[in-house]
Coordinates of C-alpha atoms in Angstrom, one line a residue:
M1 CA 18.5 -53.0 15.6
L2 CA 17.4 -49.3 16.3
D3 CA 14.7 -49.7 13.6
R4 CA 13.4 -52.9 15.2
I5 CA 13.1 -51.7 18.6
R6 CA 11.1 -48.7 17.5
E7 CA 9.0 -51.0 15.4
G8 CA 7.9 -53.2 18.0
S9 CA 7.2 -50.3 20.6
Q10 CA 4.5 -49.3 17.8
S11 CA 3.2 -52.7 16.3
F12 CA 0.2 -53.5 17.6
V13 CA -1.1 -49.8 16.2
V14 CA 1.0 -49.2 13.1
K15 CA -1.7 -50.5 10.1
A16 CA -1.3 -47.6 7.7
V17 CA -3.3 -44.7 6.6
L18 CA -5.5 -43.1 3.2
V19 CA -8.5 -41.5 4.7
L20 CA -7.7 -38.6 6.7
I21 CA -4.3 -38.3 4.3
A22 CA -6.0 -39.1 0.9
L23 CA -4.4 -35.6 -0.1
T24 CA -0.9 -37.3 0.9
F25 CA -1.4 -40.1 -0.9
A26 CA -3.5 -38.6 -3.9
L27 CA -4.8 -42.2 -5.1
A28 CA -1.9 -44.3 -4.2
G29 CA -3.7 -47.7 -3.2
I30 CA -1.9 -49.5 -0.4
G31 CA -4.7 -52.3 0.1
G32 CA -2.4 -55.1 -1.4
Y33 CA -0.7 -55.3 1.7
I34 CA -3.6 -56.6 4.3
S35 CA -3.0 -59.9 2.7
N36 CA -0.6 -62.3 0.8
A37 CA -4.1 -64.1 -0.4
P38 CA -4.3 -62.9 -4.8
E39 CA -6.7 -60.4 -5.5
P40 CA -8.4 -60.0 -8.5
S41 CA -7.0 -57.1 -10.8
V42 CA -8.1 -54.2 -12.6
A43 CA -4.9 -53.8 -14.5
T44 CA -1.8 -55.2 -15.1
V45 CA 0.9 -52.9 -15.7
N46 CA 4.5 -54.5 -17.2
G47 CA 3.4 -57.8 -16.0
E48 CA 2.4 -56.5 -12.3
D49 CA -0.9 -56.6 -11.4
I50 CA -2.8 -53.6 -9.7
T51 CA -5.6 -55.3 -7.6
R52 CA -9.2 -54.8 -6.8
V53 CA -8.6 -54.2 -3.4
E54 CA -6.5 -51.4 -4.6
F55 CA -8.9 -49.7 -6.9
D56 CA -12.2 -49.8 -4.5
R57 CA -10.2 -47.8 -1.8
A58 CA -8.6 -45.3 -4.2
L59 CA -12.3 -44.8 -5.6
E60 CA -13.3 -44.4 -2.4
N61 CA -11.0 -41.6 -1.8
E62 CA -11.7 -40.1 -4.7
R63 CA -15.1 -40.1 -4.3
A64 CA -14.7 -38.3 -0.6
R65 CA -12.3 -36.1 -2.2
Q66 CA -14.6 -34.8 -4.7
Q67 CA -17.8 -35.0 -2.1
Q68 CA -15.9 -32.6 0.5
Q69 CA -14.9 -30.2 -2.6
L70 CA -18.5 -30.4 -4.7
G71 CA -20.5 -30.6 -1.4
D72 CA -24.5 -31.1 -2.2
F73 CA -23.5 -31.0 -5.8
Y74 CA -21.9 -34.0 -5.8
D75 CA -24.9 -35.9 -4.6
T76 CA -26.7 -35.0 -7.9
L77 CA -23.6 -35.9 -10.2
A78 CA -23.0 -39.0 -7.9
T79 CA -26.7 -40.4 -9.2
D80 CA -25.4 -40.2 -13.2
P81 CA -24.2 -43.4 -14.2
S82 CA -21.8 -41.6 -16.9
F83 CA -20.1 -39.8 -14.3
N84 CA -19.8 -42.7 -12.3
Q85 CA -18.2 -44.6 -15.0
R86 CA -15.8 -41.5 -16.0
L87 CA -14.6 -41.6 -12.2
R88 CA -13.9 -44.9 -12.3
N89 CA -12.0 -44.9 -15.9
Q90 CA -10.3 -41.7 -14.1
V91 CA -9.0 -43.6 -10.8
V92 CA -7.6 -46.9 -12.8
N93 CA -6.0 -44.3 -15.3
D94 CA -4.5 -42.7 -12.4
L95 CA -3.3 -45.9 -10.7
V96 CA -1.4 -47.4 -14.2
N97 CA 0.0 -43.7 -13.9
Q98 CA 1.4 -44.0 -10.7
K99 CA 2.2 -47.9 -11.0
L100 CA 4.3 -46.9 -14.3
V101 CA 6.4 -43.9 -12.3
E102 CA 7.1 -46.5 -9.2
Q103 CA 8.3 -48.9 -11.5
Y104 CA 10.7 -46.4 -13.1
A105 CA 12.0 -45.3 -10.2
R106 CA 12.4 -48.5 -8.9
D107 CA 14.2 -49.6 -12.3
N108 CA 16.4 -46.6 -12.2
G109 CA 17.7 -47.2 -8.0
L110 CA 15.5 -44.6 -6.7
R111 CA 14.1 -45.4 -3.6
A112 CA 13.2 -43.4 0.0
S113 CA 15.7 -44.5 2.8
D114 CA 14.2 -45.2 6.8
E115 CA 15.1 -41.8 7.5
Q116 CA 13.2 -40.3 4.7
V117 CA 10.3 -42.2 5.6
R118 CA 10.3 -41.4 9.5
E119 CA 10.4 -37.6 8.1
A120 CA 7.6 -38.1 6.0
I121 CA 5.5 -39.8 8.6
R122 CA 6.4 -36.8 11.4
A123 CA 5.3 -34.3 8.7
I124 CA 1.9 -35.6 7.7
P125 CA -0.4 -32.9 8.9
A126 CA -2.7 -35.9 10.0
F127 CA -0.8 -36.9 12.7
N128 CA 0.2 -33.6 14.2
V129 CA -1.6 -31.9 17.1
A130 CA -0.9 -28.1 17.6
G131 CA 2.1 -28.5 14.5
Q132 CA 4.0 -31.8 16.5
F133 CA 4.1 -35.0 15.4
D134 CA 2.0 -37.1 18.0
N135 CA 2.6 -40.5 18.2
D136 CA -1.2 -41.0 20.2
T137 CA -2.7 -39.6 17.2
Y138 CA -0.6 -41.4 14.9
R139 CA -1.4 -45.0 16.1
I140 CA -5.0 -44.2 16.7
T141 CA -4.9 -43.1 13.0
L142 CA -3.3 -45.9 11.6
N143 CA -5.5 -48.7 14.2
S144 CA -8.2 -47.3 12.7
L145 CA -7.5 -48.3 9.0
G146 CA -6.6 -52.0 9.5
Y147 CA -3.2 -51.9 7.7
T148 CA -0.2 -53.5 8.7
P149 CA 2.8 -51.1 9.3
E150 CA 4.9 -52.8 6.9
G151 CA 2.4 -52.1 4.5
F152 CA 2.1 -48.2 5.3
A153 CA 6.2 -48.0 5.6
E154 CA 5.8 -49.4 1.6
A155 CA 3.4 -47.5 0.7
L156 CA 5.2 -44.5 1.9
R157 CA 8.4 -45.3 0.6
K158 CA 6.9 -46.0 -2.7
D159 CA 4.9 -42.6 -2.6
L160 CA 8.4 -40.9 -2.2
A161 CA 10.3 -42.7 -5.0
R162 CA 7.5 -41.5 -7.6
S163 CA 7.8 -38.1 -5.8
Q164 CA 11.6 -38.2 -6.8
V165 CA 11.1 -39.1 -10.1
L166 CA 7.9 -36.1 -10.9
E167 CA 10.1 -33.5 -9.0
A168 CA 12.9 -33.9 -11.6
V169 CA 10.4 -33.8 -14.2
V170 CA 8.2 -30.7 -13.2
N171 CA 11.5 -28.8 -11.7
T172 CA 13.5 -28.7 -14.2
E173 CA 11.2 -26.7 -16.5
F174 CA 11.3 -22.7 -16.2
A175 CA 10.2 -19.9 -17.9
L176 CA 12.1 -16.5 -19.0
A177 CA 11.2 -13.5 -18.4
A178 CA 11.0 -12.7 -22.2
E179 CA 8.7 -15.0 -22.6
A180 CA 6.1 -14.0 -20.0
V181 CA 6.5 -10.8 -21.9
A182 CA 5.9 -12.4 -25.5
I183 CA 2.5 -14.0 -24.2
Q184 CA 1.3 -11.1 -22.4
K185 CA 2.2 -8.9 -25.4
L186 CA -0.3 -11.8 -27.6
V187 CA -2.6 -12.2 -24.8
N188 CA -3.1 -8.4 -24.9
Q189 CA -3.3 -8.0 -28.6
Q190 CA -5.1 -5.7 -30.1
R191 CA -6.6 -6.2 -33.9
S192 CA -8.1 -3.8 -36.5
G193 CA -10.4 -4.3 -39.4
A194 CA -13.4 -4.2 -40.8
Y195 CA -16.4 -7.0 -41.8
R196 CA -20.2 -7.2 -42.9
T197 CA -22.6 -10.0 -42.4
F198 CA -24.6 -11.5 -45.1
A199 CA -27.9 -13.0 -43.5
L200 CA -29.3 -16.1 -45.5
D201 CA -32.6 -14.3 -45.2
S202 CA -32.1 -12.2 -48.5
Y203 CA -31.1 -15.0 -50.5
L204 CA -33.4 -18.0 -49.3
A205 CA -35.9 -16.4 -51.8
Q206 CA -33.7 -16.5 -54.5
V207 CA -33.5 -20.1 -54.3
D208 CA -35.6 -23.2 -56.0
V209 CA -34.9 -26.7 -55.0
S210 CA -35.7 -29.8 -57.3
D211 CA -37.5 -33.7 -56.7
D212 CA -34.0 -35.1 -57.7
E213 CA -32.1 -32.1 -55.7
I214 CA -34.3 -33.3 -52.6
Q215 CA -33.6 -36.9 -53.4
Q216 CA -29.8 -36.7 -54.0
W217 CA -29.7 -34.4 -50.6
Y218 CA -31.5 -37.5 -48.9
D219 CA -29.5 -40.6 -49.8
N220 CA -26.1 -38.3 -49.4
N221 CA -27.2 -37.7 -45.8
S222 CA -29.1 -40.4 -44.8
N223 CA -27.0 -41.2 -42.0
L224 CA -28.8 -37.6 -39.9
F225 CA -31.9 -39.6 -40.3
A226 CA -30.7 -42.8 -38.5
V227 CA -32.9 -44.2 -35.8
P228 CA -31.1 -46.3 -33.0
E229 CA -32.9 -49.8 -31.8
S230 CA -35.4 -49.1 -29.1
V231 CA -37.4 -50.8 -26.5
Q232 CA -40.4 -50.3 -24.3
V233 CA -40.2 -52.6 -21.1
E234 CA -41.7 -53.2 -17.6
F235 CA -39.6 -53.4 -14.8
V236 CA -39.9 -53.4 -11.0
A237 CA -36.9 -51.1 -8.8
L238 CA -35.9 -52.3 -5.4
D239 CA -34.4 -49.6 -3.1
A240 CA -32.9 -49.5 -0.1
G241 CA -33.6 -46.5 1.1
A242 CA -37.3 -47.1 0.7
I243 CA -37.0 -49.6 3.0
A244 CA -35.5 -47.4 5.3
E245 CA -38.0 -45.7 6.1
S246 CA -39.9 -48.6 7.5
I247 CA -37.8 -49.6 10.0
T248 CA -37.7 -48.1 13.5
I249 CA -35.3 -49.5 16.5
D250 CA -36.8 -50.1 19.6
E251 CA -35.4 -48.1 22.6
Q252 CA -34.8 -51.2 25.3
M253 CA -33.0 -53.2 22.0
V254 CA -30.4 -50.3 21.7
R255 CA -29.7 -50.3 25.5
E256 CA -29.8 -54.2 25.5
W257 CA -27.2 -54.3 22.9
Y258 CA -24.8 -51.7 24.7
E259 CA -25.5 -53.6 27.9
G260 CA -24.5 -56.9 25.5
N261 CA -21.4 -55.1 23.8
R262 CA -20.0 -52.7 26.5
S263 CA -16.7 -53.6 26.2
A264 CA -16.5 -52.2 22.9
Y265 CA -17.3 -49.0 24.5
E266 CA -14.4 -49.4 27.5
S267 CA -11.0 -48.5 27.0
A268 CA -8.2 -50.1 29.1
A269 CA -5.8 -48.3 30.9
Q270 CA -3.2 -46.9 29.0
Y271 CA 0.9 -46.1 30.1
R272 CA 3.5 -44.2 28.9
F273 CA 7.0 -44.9 29.1
S274 CA 10.7 -43.5 28.2
H275 CA 13.3 -45.4 27.7
I276 CA 17.1 -46.1 27.5
L277 CA 18.6 -49.0 25.6
I278 CA 22.5 -49.9 25.0
E279 CA 22.8 -52.5 22.5
G280 CA 24.9 -55.0 23.3
D281 CA 24.6 -58.4 25.7
D282 CA 28.1 -58.4 27.3
A283 CA 29.6 -57.0 30.7
A284 CA 30.3 -53.6 28.9
A285 CA 26.6 -52.9 27.7
R286 CA 25.4 -53.7 30.9
N287 CA 28.1 -51.7 32.9
K288 CA 26.8 -48.9 30.9
A289 CA 23.8 -49.5 31.1
Q290 CA 23.6 -49.7 35.0
E291 CA 26.0 -45.9 35.0
V292 CA 22.8 -44.7 33.6
V293 CA 20.5 -46.1 36.7
D294 CA 23.3 -44.7 39.2
K295 CA 22.9 -41.4 37.7
L296 CA 19.4 -41.1 37.9
S297 CA 19.4 -42.5 41.8
E298 CA 21.6 -39.4 42.1
G299 CA 19.1 -37.2 40.2
A300 CA 20.0 -37.0 37.0
D301 CA 17.4 -35.8 34.4
F302 CA 16.2 -39.0 32.5
A303 CA 15.4 -37.2 29.4
A304 CA 19.5 -35.5 29.4
L305 CA 20.7 -39.0 29.8
A306 CA 18.6 -40.2 26.8
G307 CA 19.7 -38.0 24.5
E308 CA 23.6 -39.0 25.8
Y309 CA 23.2 -42.5 26.3
S310 CA 20.5 -44.3 24.2
D311 CA 20.9 -46.0 21.0
D312 CA 17.4 -45.9 20.1
T313 CA 17.9 -42.6 18.2
F314 CA 14.4 -42.5 17.4
S315 CA 13.1 -42.1 20.8
A316 CA 16.1 -40.4 22.1
E317 CA 15.4 -37.3 20.3
N318 CA 11.8 -37.2 22.7
G319 CA 13.8 -37.9 25.5
G320 CA 13.3 -41.6 25.4
D321 CA 9.7 -41.4 24.5
L322 CA 7.9 -44.2 23.9
D323 CA 4.3 -42.9 24.2
F324 CA 1.4 -45.4 25.4
I325 CA 1.8 -49.1 24.9
Q326 CA -0.5 -51.4 25.3
P327 CA 0.6 -55.2 26.6
G328 CA 1.5 -57.8 24.1
T329 CA 3.0 -55.2 21.9
M330 CA 6.7 -54.9 23.0
D331 CA 9.7 -57.9 23.9
P332 CA 8.0 -60.1 27.1
D333 CA 11.2 -58.9 29.6
F334 CA 10.4 -55.3 28.4
E335 CA 6.8 -55.8 29.5
E336 CA 7.5 -57.3 32.6
A337 CA 9.4 -54.4 33.9
A338 CA 7.8 -52.0 32.3
F339 CA 4.2 -52.7 34.0
A340 CA 5.7 -53.5 37.1
L341 CA 6.5 -50.0 37.6
A342 CA 3.1 -48.4 40.0
E343 CA 3.5 -45.0 39.8
V344 CA 4.4 -42.2 37.6
G345 CA 7.9 -40.9 38.0
D346 CA 9.3 -44.8 38.7
V347 CA 12.2 -45.9 37.5
S348 CA 13.4 -49.9 36.6
G349 CA 17.0 -51.1 37.3
V350 CA 18.6 -52.5 34.1
V351 CA 16.3 -54.9 32.0
E352 CA 18.0 -56.9 29.6
T353 CA 16.0 -58.2 26.4
S354 CA 17.1 -59.6 23.0
F355 CA 17.5 -56.0 22.4
G356 CA 20.2 -55.0 25.0
F357 CA 19.6 -53.3 28.1
H358 CA 16.8 -50.8 29.2
V359 CA 16.2 -48.5 31.9
I360 CA 12.4 -47.7 31.8
K361 CA 10.6 -44.9 33.4
L362 CA 6.6 -45.0 33.9
T363 CA 6.0 -40.9 32.2
D364 CA 2.1 -41.3 32.4
K365 CA -0.5 -43.4 33.2
Q366 CA -4.4 -43.1 31.7
E367 CA -7.2 -44.7 33.5
G368 CA -9.6 -46.7 31.9
S369 CA -13.2 -45.4 31.1
V370 CA -16.7 -46.5 29.3
T371 CA -18.3 -44.6 27.1
P372 CA -21.7 -43.5 28.3
F373 CA -24.9 -44.6 26.8
A374 CA -26.1 -41.1 25.7
E375 CA -22.7 -40.0 23.2
V376 CA -23.0 -43.8 21.4
R377 CA -26.6 -44.2 21.2
D378 CA -27.3 -42.6 17.8
E379 CA -24.5 -44.5 16.5
I380 CA -25.9 -47.8 17.5
I381 CA -29.1 -47.4 16.2
A382 CA -27.8 -46.1 13.1
D383 CA -25.9 -49.5 12.9
M384 CA -28.8 -51.5 14.0
Q385 CA -30.8 -49.9 11.3
D386 CA -28.4 -50.4 8.6
E387 CA -27.9 -53.8 9.0
R388 CA -31.6 -54.7 9.4
V389 CA -32.2 -52.3 6.0
K390 CA -29.2 -54.4 4.5
Q391 CA -30.8 -58.0 5.5
A392 CA -34.5 -56.8 4.5
Y393 CA -32.8 -55.6 1.2
Y394 CA -31.0 -59.1 0.7
E395 CA -34.4 -60.7 1.3
Q396 CA -36.0 -58.7 -0.9
Q397 CA -33.3 -59.4 -3.7
Q398 CA -34.0 -62.9 -3.3
K399 CA -37.4 -63.3 -3.0
V400 CA -37.9 -61.0 -6.3
A401 CA -34.9 -63.1 -8.2
E402 CA -36.6 -66.2 -7.1
L403 CA -40.4 -65.1 -8.5
A404 CA -39.0 -63.5 -11.6
F405 CA -37.6 -67.1 -12.2
E406 CA -40.6 -69.1 -11.4
M407 CA -42.4 -67.0 -13.4
P408 CA -40.6 -65.6 -16.2
D409 CA -42.9 -64.1 -18.4
T410 CA -44.6 -61.5 -16.1
L411 CA -43.6 -59.0 -13.3
Q412 CA -47.3 -58.7 -11.7
P413 CA -47.3 -61.3 -9.3
V414 CA -43.4 -60.5 -8.2
A415 CA -44.8 -57.1 -7.8
D416 CA -47.7 -57.8 -5.2
E417 CA -46.2 -60.8 -3.7
V418 CA -43.1 -58.2 -2.5
G419 CA -45.3 -55.0 -2.5
L420 CA -43.5 -53.4 -5.4
Q421 CA -44.9 -51.5 -8.2
V422 CA -44.5 -52.5 -11.7
R423 CA -43.2 -49.6 -14.1
N424 CA -44.1 -49.2 -17.7
S425 CA -41.4 -47.4 -20.1
D426 CA -41.8 -45.0 -22.8
W427 CA -40.0 -46.0 -25.9
F428 CA -36.4 -45.3 -25.6
N429 CA -32.7 -46.1 -26.8
R430 CA -29.1 -46.6 -25.3
Q431 CA -29.0 -42.9 -24.9
T432 CA -32.5 -41.8 -24.0
A433 CA -32.7 -44.7 -20.7
P434 CA -34.9 -43.4 -17.9
S435 CA -32.8 -42.9 -14.9
A436 CA -33.7 -46.1 -13.1
L437 CA -32.3 -48.1 -16.1
N438 CA -29.8 -45.6 -17.4
H439 CA -27.0 -48.2 -16.1
P440 CA -24.5 -49.9 -18.4
A441 CA -25.3 -53.4 -16.5
V442 CA -28.9 -52.7 -17.5
L443 CA -28.6 -51.7 -21.0
Q444 CA -26.6 -54.3 -21.7
Q445 CA -29.4 -57.1 -20.7
V446 CA -32.2 -54.8 -22.2
F447 CA -30.2 -54.6 -25.7
G448 CA -28.8 -58.5 -25.6
D449 CA -30.5 -61.0 -28.1
T450 CA -31.8 -63.4 -24.4
L451 CA -34.3 -60.4 -23.8
L452 CA -35.0 -59.2 -27.3
Q453 CA -36.0 -62.4 -28.2
E454 CA -37.3 -64.4 -25.2
R455 CA -39.3 -61.4 -23.9
L456 CA -38.5 -63.2 -20.5
N457 CA -37.6 -61.4 -17.1
S458 CA -33.9 -60.7 -16.5
D459 CA -32.3 -61.8 -13.9
L460 CA -31.9 -59.5 -11.0
I461 CA -29.5 -56.4 -11.9
E462 CA -27.7 -54.5 -9.3
V463 CA -27.6 -50.9 -10.5
N464 CA -25.6 -49.4 -7.4
D465 CA -25.0 -50.9 -3.7
T466 CA -28.3 -49.9 -2.9
Q467 CA -30.6 -50.3 -5.9
S468 CA -31.4 -53.2 -8.3
V469 CA -33.7 -54.1 -10.9
V470 CA -35.9 -56.6 -12.7
V471 CA -37.0 -56.0 -16.2
R472 CA -38.7 -57.8 -19.3
V473 CA -38.8 -56.3 -22.6
T474 CA -42.5 -55.9 -23.4
D475 CA -41.9 -53.9 -27.7
Y476 CA -39.0 -53.9 -29.9
R477 CA -37.7 -51.3 -32.8
A478 CA -35.0 -52.3 -35.0
A479 CA -32.0 -49.9 -36.2
S480 CA -33.9 -48.1 -38.8
I481 CA -33.3 -44.7 -41.6
K482 CA -36.3 -42.3 -41.3
S483 CA -38.2 -42.0 -44.7
L484 CA -37.9 -39.0 -46.9
D485 CA -41.6 -38.7 -46.7
E486 CA -40.8 -38.3 -42.8
V487 CA -38.0 -35.5 -43.1
R488 CA -39.0 -34.1 -46.4
E489 CA -39.3 -31.0 -44.7
Q490 CA -36.2 -31.1 -42.7
V491 CA -34.6 -31.9 -45.6
V492 CA -35.8 -28.9 -47.7
S493 CA -34.8 -26.9 -45.4
N494 CA -31.4 -27.9 -45.0
L495 CA -31.0 -27.7 -48.6
Q496 CA -32.3 -24.0 -49.4
Q497 CA -29.9 -22.9 -46.4
E498 CA -26.9 -24.6 -48.6
K499 CA -27.7 -23.1 -51.4
A500 CA -28.6 -19.7 -49.7
Q501 CA -24.8 -19.5 -48.2
Q502 CA -23.4 -20.6 -51.8
L503 CA -24.6 -17.6 -52.8
A504 CA -23.6 -15.6 -49.9
R505 CA -20.4 -16.8 -50.1
A506 CA -20.1 -15.9 -53.9
D507 CA -21.2 -12.2 -52.6
A508 CA -18.6 -12.2 -49.9
E509 CA -16.2 -13.5 -52.0
A510 CA -17.0 -11.2 -54.5
V511 CA -16.4 -8.3 -52.2
I512 CA -13.1 -9.8 -51.2
A513 CA -11.9 -9.8 -54.7
A514 CA -13.0 -5.9 -55.0
L515 CA -10.7 -5.2 -52.0
R516 CA -7.6 -6.6 -53.3
A517 CA -8.3 -5.1 -56.5
G518 CA -7.9 -1.7 -54.8
E519 CA -11.9 -1.0 -55.9
A520 CA -13.9 0.9 -53.0
V521 CA -16.4 -1.3 -51.3
S522 CA -19.1 0.1 -49.3
D523 CA -21.2 -1.0 -45.9
L524 CA -18.2 -2.3 -44.1
T525 CA -18.2 -1.9 -40.7
E526 CA -14.8 -0.6 -39.1
L527 CA -13.5 -2.4 -36.4
T528 CA -10.7 -0.4 -34.4
A529 CA -8.4 -2.0 -31.5
I530 CA -10.7 -5.1 -30.9
D531 CA -9.2 -7.5 -28.4
R532 CA -9.7 -11.3 -27.7
R533 CA -12.2 -10.6 -24.6
N534 CA -14.6 -8.4 -26.7
A535 CA -18.1 -9.5 -25.7
D536 CA -19.8 -6.9 -28.1
L537 CA -19.4 -8.5 -31.3
P538 CA -20.1 -11.8 -32.4
R539 CA -17.7 -14.5 -31.6
A540 CA -17.3 -16.0 -34.6
I541 CA -16.1 -12.3 -36.4
V542 CA -13.6 -11.9 -33.7
Q543 CA -12.6 -15.3 -33.7
S544 CA -11.4 -15.2 -37.3
L545 CA -10.2 -11.8 -36.7
F546 CA -7.6 -13.2 -34.3
E547 CA -7.5 -16.5 -36.7
Q548 CA -5.9 -14.6 -39.4
A549 CA -2.2 -14.0 -40.1
A550 CA -1.1 -10.5 -40.1
P551 CA -1.3 -8.6 -43.5
A552 CA 1.4 -8.1 -45.8
A553 CA 2.6 -5.1 -46.7
G554 CA 0.5 -3.6 -49.4
A555 CA -1.9 -7.1 -49.1
V556 CA -5.2 -7.8 -48.0
Q557 CA -6.4 -10.3 -45.7
A558 CA -10.0 -11.4 -45.3
D559 CA -11.9 -14.1 -44.8
V560 CA -15.4 -15.7 -45.0
V561 CA -17.1 -17.1 -41.5
E562 CA -20.1 -19.1 -40.5
M563 CA -21.9 -17.2 -38.3
N564 CA -24.2 -19.1 -35.4
N565 CA -27.5 -18.1 -37.0
G566 CA -26.4 -19.9 -40.1
G567 CA -25.6 -16.3 -42.2
L568 CA -21.8 -15.4 -43.3
A569 CA -19.4 -12.6 -42.6
L570 CA -16.6 -11.1 -44.0
V571 CA -13.8 -10.3 -41.8
Q572 CA -10.9 -8.4 -42.8
L573 CA -8.2 -8.0 -40.8
T574 CA -5.9 -4.8 -41.5
S575 CA -3.6 -4.1 -38.6
V576 CA -2.1 -5.9 -35.5
S577 CA -1.0 -4.1 -32.6
A578 CA 1.2 -5.3 -29.5
G579 CA -0.4 -5.9 -26.1
D580 CA 0.3 -4.0 -23.5
V581 CA 2.4 -5.7 -20.5
D582 CA 1.6 -5.3 -17.0
E583 CA 4.7 -5.4 -15.3
A584 CA 2.3 -5.8 -11.9
T585 CA 1.3 -9.1 -13.5
Q586 CA 4.8 -10.3 -15.0
Q587 CA 5.7 -12.6 -12.2
Q588 CA 2.6 -14.1 -12.1
M589 CA 2.5 -14.8 -15.8
Q590 CA 6.4 -16.4 -15.9
E591 CA 4.9 -18.8 -12.8
Q592 CA 1.9 -19.8 -14.8
L593 CA 4.0 -21.0 -18.0
E594 CA 6.5 -22.5 -15.6
N595 CA 3.5 -24.4 -14.3
S596 CA 2.2 -24.8 -17.8
F597 CA 5.8 -26.4 -19.0
A598 CA 6.1 -28.9 -16.3
Q599 CA 2.4 -30.3 -16.7
Q600 CA 3.1 -30.7 -20.3
S601 CA 6.4 -32.5 -19.7
Y602 CA 4.7 -34.3 -16.8
E603 CA 2.2 -35.5 -19.4
A604 CA 5.0 -36.4 -21.6
F605 CA 7.1 -38.5 -19.7
L606 CA 3.5 -40.4 -18.6
S607 CA 2.7 -40.7 -22.5
A608 CA 6.5 -42.0 -23.1
L609 CA 6.2 -44.4 -20.1
R610 CA 2.4 -45.9 -21.4
D611 CA 4.2 -46.7 -25.2
Q612 CA 7.1 -48.2 -24.2
G613 CA 5.4 -50.4 -21.6
D614 CA 2.9 -52.9 -21.6
V615 CA -0.9 -51.8 -19.7
E616 CA -3.7 -54.1 -20.1
I617 CA -6.7 -52.6 -18.3
T618 CA -9.6 -55.4 -17.4
L619 CA -11.9 -53.2 -15.5
T620 CA -15.1 -54.1 -16.9
S621 CA -18.0 -51.4 -17.4
T622 CA -20.4 -53.3 -15.8
S623 CA -19.5 -53.2 -12.0
N624 CA -21.2 -51.7 -9.2
N625 CA -18.8 -49.6 -7.8

């Protein structure tokens, strides 16, 4: 009963939220609560669908988050189709993980109570003003996003249940102080030894290669000379951005639109009420409500009486405050009495509703207002221009698609009719497509049998919401292997280098053998107290020094590694010294270990859920999102 009265007091605005609390809800898509109509799914998890609506909303939230985090650099990334595809895959996988955890929580009886949901709502920063929960901000935020109160509450309830599971997984991890010390000693470890490089230049002069060796090397490595199938195309590109540059909005039309839609910029008068609820429908409940009215008549404080008498515990905590209420959101009998109060401070008598008996007080009244034209002019112009661009772009798409179909073996008449330019590409394959065509949907058609064989115009292909193309293949080269004559010089060079490396390795191994035999070896450069972060030595030498096992007593530990320039290096490890422990960073190191262990446990938990579950991802790579 108490929850019903509180929900009723806010049902006209409680819609759900994601935009302002996207970080709180991460990628939790809750759009599925908008409607009961079946929605296309992007994945199915143990028989439960993740809908397209959920995915689209989560994708937009993640885009907004990355744009806020990366700034202008995000705009550059967003033009890369591979980046967008990775982002889409990340989002759908995150949603799958959320669904798996949600199901695990439900199957194991984990849930969030109504009180926990209410407290979580109060704690969301987006709903707070000056550090306090503000119901007006809460109402406006939710209303702007168009969700039902049930959808928001259910989404938050699931989020809290998931949190219980994840907290149980990650909060049980810990790191001992001794582990942090061991890590510091390992990270700060120092190693000593020696090295000697073997440049290939001195060995190349000793190398001879025969025609038979060249042929054999080519045959064994022919995959290195594979040439993927490639095409040349002509295409026309449609861009809504180019259309926008040519559209201007008449000032008079803007003014007329404002006047014609003035109601959209008017806010009705608002009334704020407090109430005291006495539940029940008998004489005892009525008498108790009358007792409240009598005490108010004697000068008692309304807020104090609400805390003492009201059965609506949620509002009683705030002196009975229900915040601002609009007509049509409460019980009709409640509203009739409430809106009959004329002046701030007026108090009703006992009001009977289906919830019980109320005493109502008008606590605030705000007159309606009209947003001036000057404040919304730019917004109206932007909206009108956006609508005109969308319409013009749509009409251009329709015209291009029609003409490309009617004249299927050429694009020039299409371009002439619509005022576009026919562009011709150089040879490209699936990995080297020009930016205008570098999209899975375009490449699928370009390298599909229909366009390759018939050489006709493609359908209109939407690259994204504002760009599309029609393309026609003009020439085609099948996948092939470059002939030996074409790559002979490269083959000879590779073969010579391999033989030179073999000679160098033989010399390096001979030096190692001499070291192990106890013989004196010259031309070794000493390495003393080298740490992992050393930047003065070639990286391959440092890496080899720290990859080798510590030498046993009286033994020689050495290895041969390849350098970035193709040469080789002999690296000998003679001693290992534990690194120093920095007491100042000891606590930080321990916390980092705990976080690392928690992340590993979380990933293992999700991996186990995926292995045990039935997950099918149906998201297509050719979507325009």
